[in-house]
mmCIF file of C-alpha atoms in Angstrom:
data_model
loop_
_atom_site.group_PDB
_atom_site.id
_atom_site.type_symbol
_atom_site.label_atom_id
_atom_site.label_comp_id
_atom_site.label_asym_id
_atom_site.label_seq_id
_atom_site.Cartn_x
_atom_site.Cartn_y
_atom_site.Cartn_z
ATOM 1 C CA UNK S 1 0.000 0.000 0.000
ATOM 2 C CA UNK S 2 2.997 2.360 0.722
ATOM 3 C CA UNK S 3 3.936 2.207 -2.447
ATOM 4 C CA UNK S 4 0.915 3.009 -4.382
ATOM 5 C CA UNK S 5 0.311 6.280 -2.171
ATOM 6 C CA UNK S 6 4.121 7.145 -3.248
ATOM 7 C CA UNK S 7 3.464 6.904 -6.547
ATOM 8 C CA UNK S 8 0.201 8.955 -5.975
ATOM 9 C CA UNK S 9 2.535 11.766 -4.110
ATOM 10 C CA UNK S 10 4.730 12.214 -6.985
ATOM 11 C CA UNK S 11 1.906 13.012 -9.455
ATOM 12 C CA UNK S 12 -0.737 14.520 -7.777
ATOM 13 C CA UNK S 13 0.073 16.308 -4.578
ATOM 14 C CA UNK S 14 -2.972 17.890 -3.559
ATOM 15 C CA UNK S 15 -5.208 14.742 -4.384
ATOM 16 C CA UNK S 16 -2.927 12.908 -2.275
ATOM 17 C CA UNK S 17 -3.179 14.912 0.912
ATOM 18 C CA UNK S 18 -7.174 15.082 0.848
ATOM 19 C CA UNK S 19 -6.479 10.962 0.642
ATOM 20 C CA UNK S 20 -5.039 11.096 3.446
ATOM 21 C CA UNK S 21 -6.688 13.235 5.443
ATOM 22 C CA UNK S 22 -9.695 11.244 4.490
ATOM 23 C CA UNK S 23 -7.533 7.831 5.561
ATOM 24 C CA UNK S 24 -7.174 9.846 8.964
ATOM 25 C CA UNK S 25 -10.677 10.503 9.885
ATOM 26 C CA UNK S 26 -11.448 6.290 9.267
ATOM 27 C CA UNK S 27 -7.912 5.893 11.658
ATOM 28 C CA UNK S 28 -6.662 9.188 13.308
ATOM 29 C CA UNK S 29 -3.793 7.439 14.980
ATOM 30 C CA UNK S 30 -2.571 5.538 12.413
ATOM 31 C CA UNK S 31 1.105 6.021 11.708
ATOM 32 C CA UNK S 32 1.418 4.803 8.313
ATOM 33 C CA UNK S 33 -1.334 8.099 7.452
ATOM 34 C CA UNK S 34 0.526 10.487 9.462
ATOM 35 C CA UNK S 35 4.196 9.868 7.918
ATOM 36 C CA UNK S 36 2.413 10.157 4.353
ATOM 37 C CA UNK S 37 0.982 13.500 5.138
ATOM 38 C CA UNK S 38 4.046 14.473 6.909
ATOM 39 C CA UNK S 39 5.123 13.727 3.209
ATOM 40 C CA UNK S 40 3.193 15.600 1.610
ATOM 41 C CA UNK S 41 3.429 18.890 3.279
ATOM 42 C CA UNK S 42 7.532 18.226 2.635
ATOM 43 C CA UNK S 43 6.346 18.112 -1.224
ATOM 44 C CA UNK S 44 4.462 21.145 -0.746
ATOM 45 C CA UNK S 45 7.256 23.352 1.036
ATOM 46 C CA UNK S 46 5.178 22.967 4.203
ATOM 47 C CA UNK S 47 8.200 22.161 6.742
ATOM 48 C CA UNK S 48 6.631 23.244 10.619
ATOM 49 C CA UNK S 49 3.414 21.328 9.090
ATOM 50 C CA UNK S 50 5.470 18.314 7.990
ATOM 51 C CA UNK S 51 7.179 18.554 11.501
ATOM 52 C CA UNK S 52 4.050 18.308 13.520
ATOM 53 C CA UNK S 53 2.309 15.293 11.269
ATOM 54 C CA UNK S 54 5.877 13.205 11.722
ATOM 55 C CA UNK S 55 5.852 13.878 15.267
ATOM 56 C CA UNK S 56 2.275 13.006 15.689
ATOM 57 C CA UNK S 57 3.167 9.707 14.025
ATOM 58 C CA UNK S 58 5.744 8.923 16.702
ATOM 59 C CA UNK S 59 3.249 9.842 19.380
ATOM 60 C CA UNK S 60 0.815 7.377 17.459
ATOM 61 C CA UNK S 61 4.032 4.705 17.663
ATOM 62 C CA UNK S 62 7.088 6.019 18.911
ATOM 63 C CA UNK S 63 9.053 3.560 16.856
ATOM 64 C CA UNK S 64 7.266 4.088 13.205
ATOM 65 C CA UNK S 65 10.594 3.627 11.508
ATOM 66 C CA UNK S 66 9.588 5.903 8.189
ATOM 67 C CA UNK S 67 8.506 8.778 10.075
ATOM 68 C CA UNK S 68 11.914 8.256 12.753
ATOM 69 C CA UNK S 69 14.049 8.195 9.619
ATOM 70 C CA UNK S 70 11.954 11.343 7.831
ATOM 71 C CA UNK S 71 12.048 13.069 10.750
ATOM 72 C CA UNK S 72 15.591 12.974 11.349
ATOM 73 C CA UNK S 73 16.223 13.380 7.628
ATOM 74 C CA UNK S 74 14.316 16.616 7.736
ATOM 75 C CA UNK S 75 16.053 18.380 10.532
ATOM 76 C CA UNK S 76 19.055 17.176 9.257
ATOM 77 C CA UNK S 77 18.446 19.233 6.140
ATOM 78 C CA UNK S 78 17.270 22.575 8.669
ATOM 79 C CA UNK S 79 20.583 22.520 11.037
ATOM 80 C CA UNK S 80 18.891 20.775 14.013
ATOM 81 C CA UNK S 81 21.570 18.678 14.141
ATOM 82 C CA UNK S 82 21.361 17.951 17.600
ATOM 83 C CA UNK S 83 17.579 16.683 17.761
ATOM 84 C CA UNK S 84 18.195 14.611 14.297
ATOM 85 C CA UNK S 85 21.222 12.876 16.070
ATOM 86 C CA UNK S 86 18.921 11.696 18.860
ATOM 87 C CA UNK S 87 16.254 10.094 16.335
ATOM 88 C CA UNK S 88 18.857 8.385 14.242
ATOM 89 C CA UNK S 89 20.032 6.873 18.215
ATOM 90 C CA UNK S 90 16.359 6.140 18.280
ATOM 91 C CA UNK S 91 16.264 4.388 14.808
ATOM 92 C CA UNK S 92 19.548 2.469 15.267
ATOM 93 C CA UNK S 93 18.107 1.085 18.466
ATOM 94 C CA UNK S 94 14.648 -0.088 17.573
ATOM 95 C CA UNK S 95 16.106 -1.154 14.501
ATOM 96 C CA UNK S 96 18.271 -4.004 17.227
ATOM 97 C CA UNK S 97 15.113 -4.379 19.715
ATOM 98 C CA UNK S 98 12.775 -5.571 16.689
ATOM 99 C CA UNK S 99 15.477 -8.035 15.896
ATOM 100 C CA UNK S 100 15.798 -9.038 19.346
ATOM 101 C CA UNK S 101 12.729 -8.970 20.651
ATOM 102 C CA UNK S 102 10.666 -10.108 17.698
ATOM 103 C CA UNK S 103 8.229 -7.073 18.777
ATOM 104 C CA UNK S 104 7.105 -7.094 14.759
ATOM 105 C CA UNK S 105 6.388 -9.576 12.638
ATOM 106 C CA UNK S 106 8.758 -7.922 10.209
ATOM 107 C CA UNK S 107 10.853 -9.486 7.950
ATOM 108 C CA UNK S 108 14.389 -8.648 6.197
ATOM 109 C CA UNK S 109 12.353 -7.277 2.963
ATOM 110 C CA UNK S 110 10.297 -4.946 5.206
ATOM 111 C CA UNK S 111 13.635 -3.603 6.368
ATOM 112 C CA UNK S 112 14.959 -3.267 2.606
ATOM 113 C CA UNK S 113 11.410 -1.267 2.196
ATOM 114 C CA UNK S 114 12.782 1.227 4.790
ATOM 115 C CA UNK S 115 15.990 1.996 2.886
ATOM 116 C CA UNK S 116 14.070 1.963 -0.037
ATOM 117 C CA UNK S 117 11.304 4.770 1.250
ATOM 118 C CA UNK S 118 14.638 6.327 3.003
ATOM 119 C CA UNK S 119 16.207 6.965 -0.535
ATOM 120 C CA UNK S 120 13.308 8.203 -2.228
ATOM 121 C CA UNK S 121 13.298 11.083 0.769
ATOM 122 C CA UNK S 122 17.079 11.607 0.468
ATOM 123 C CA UNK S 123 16.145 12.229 -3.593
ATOM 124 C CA UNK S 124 12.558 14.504 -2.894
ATOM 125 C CA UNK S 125 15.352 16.436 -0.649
ATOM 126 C CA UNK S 126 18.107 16.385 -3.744
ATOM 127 C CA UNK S 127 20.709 14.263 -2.062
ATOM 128 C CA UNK S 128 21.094 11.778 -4.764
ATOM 129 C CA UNK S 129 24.433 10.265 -3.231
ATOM 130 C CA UNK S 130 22.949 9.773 -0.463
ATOM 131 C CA UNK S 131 19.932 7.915 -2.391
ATOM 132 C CA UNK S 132 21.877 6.171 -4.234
ATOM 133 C CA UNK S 133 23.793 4.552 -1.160
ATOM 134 C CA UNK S 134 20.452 2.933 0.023
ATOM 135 C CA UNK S 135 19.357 1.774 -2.793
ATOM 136 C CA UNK S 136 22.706 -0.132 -3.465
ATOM 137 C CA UNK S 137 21.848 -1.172 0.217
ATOM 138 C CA UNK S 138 18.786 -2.920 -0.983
ATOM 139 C CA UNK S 139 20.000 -4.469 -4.471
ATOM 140 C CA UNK S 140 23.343 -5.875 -2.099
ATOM 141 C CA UNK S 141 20.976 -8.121 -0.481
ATOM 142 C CA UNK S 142 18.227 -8.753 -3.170
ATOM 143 C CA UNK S 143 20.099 -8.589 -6.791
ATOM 144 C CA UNK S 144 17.147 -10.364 -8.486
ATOM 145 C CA UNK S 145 14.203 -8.533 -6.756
ATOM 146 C CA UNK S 146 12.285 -6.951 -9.242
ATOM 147 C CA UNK S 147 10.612 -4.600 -7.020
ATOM 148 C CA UNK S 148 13.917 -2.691 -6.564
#
């Protein structure tokens, strides 16, 4: 489903945000709906908007790994260096507790997903070095996955 709202993003912005907020009113604290409008507003220029929908997906679930990584991403980009350094420490360590603790019922290709959604934001943002290191992330372990 991520996908096809990704591909949606790209064309249509504006279409894709009243999706969403639609999606939200059905499930206001879903995640998944708040990191995609958080997504959104980035498209738009809308950075304190895309801010507040990102951190109302990690009050929703505080370890939503696409909104941790956008997040950090994003204030990255704005010089709050200190703040993204903290949710990458988050990342990094419910990245190890899933593992260990089997919290999810996530598997390695729902991983490769993240680095996947994680290079399309480093490319909406214009790092395309940095893009391009995740992707090679994901074809490294799946050469002959055609979704990547």
């Amino acid at each position: 489903m991520l996908k096809e709202y990704e591909q949606l993003l790209k064309y249509d912005t504006n279409k894709f945000q009243h999706l969403i907020m639609d999606l939200r009113e059905k499930d206001p604290q879903n995640p998944q709906y708040l990191y995609l409008l958080a997504r959104a507003y980035l498209q738009k220029g809308e950075v304190s908007k895309a801010i507040a929908a990102y951190k109302k997906s990690l009050i929703a679930d505080s370890e939503y790994t696409q909104s941790l990584m956008g997040l950090c991403i994003l204030y990255n980009d704005i010089g709050f260096y200190k703040e993204a350094k903290k949710l990458y420490e988050t990342l990094e360590n419910t990245k190890k507790n899933v593992l260990k603790k089997k919290l999810w019922n996530v598997s390695v290709e729902n991983f490769h997903s993240n680095y996947y959604t994680l290079s399309q934001d480093y490319l909406s943002y214009g790092r395309y070095e940095e893009a391009l290191e995740e992707c090679q992330k994901v074809l490294k372990d799946n050469p002959n996955d055609k979704n990547f």
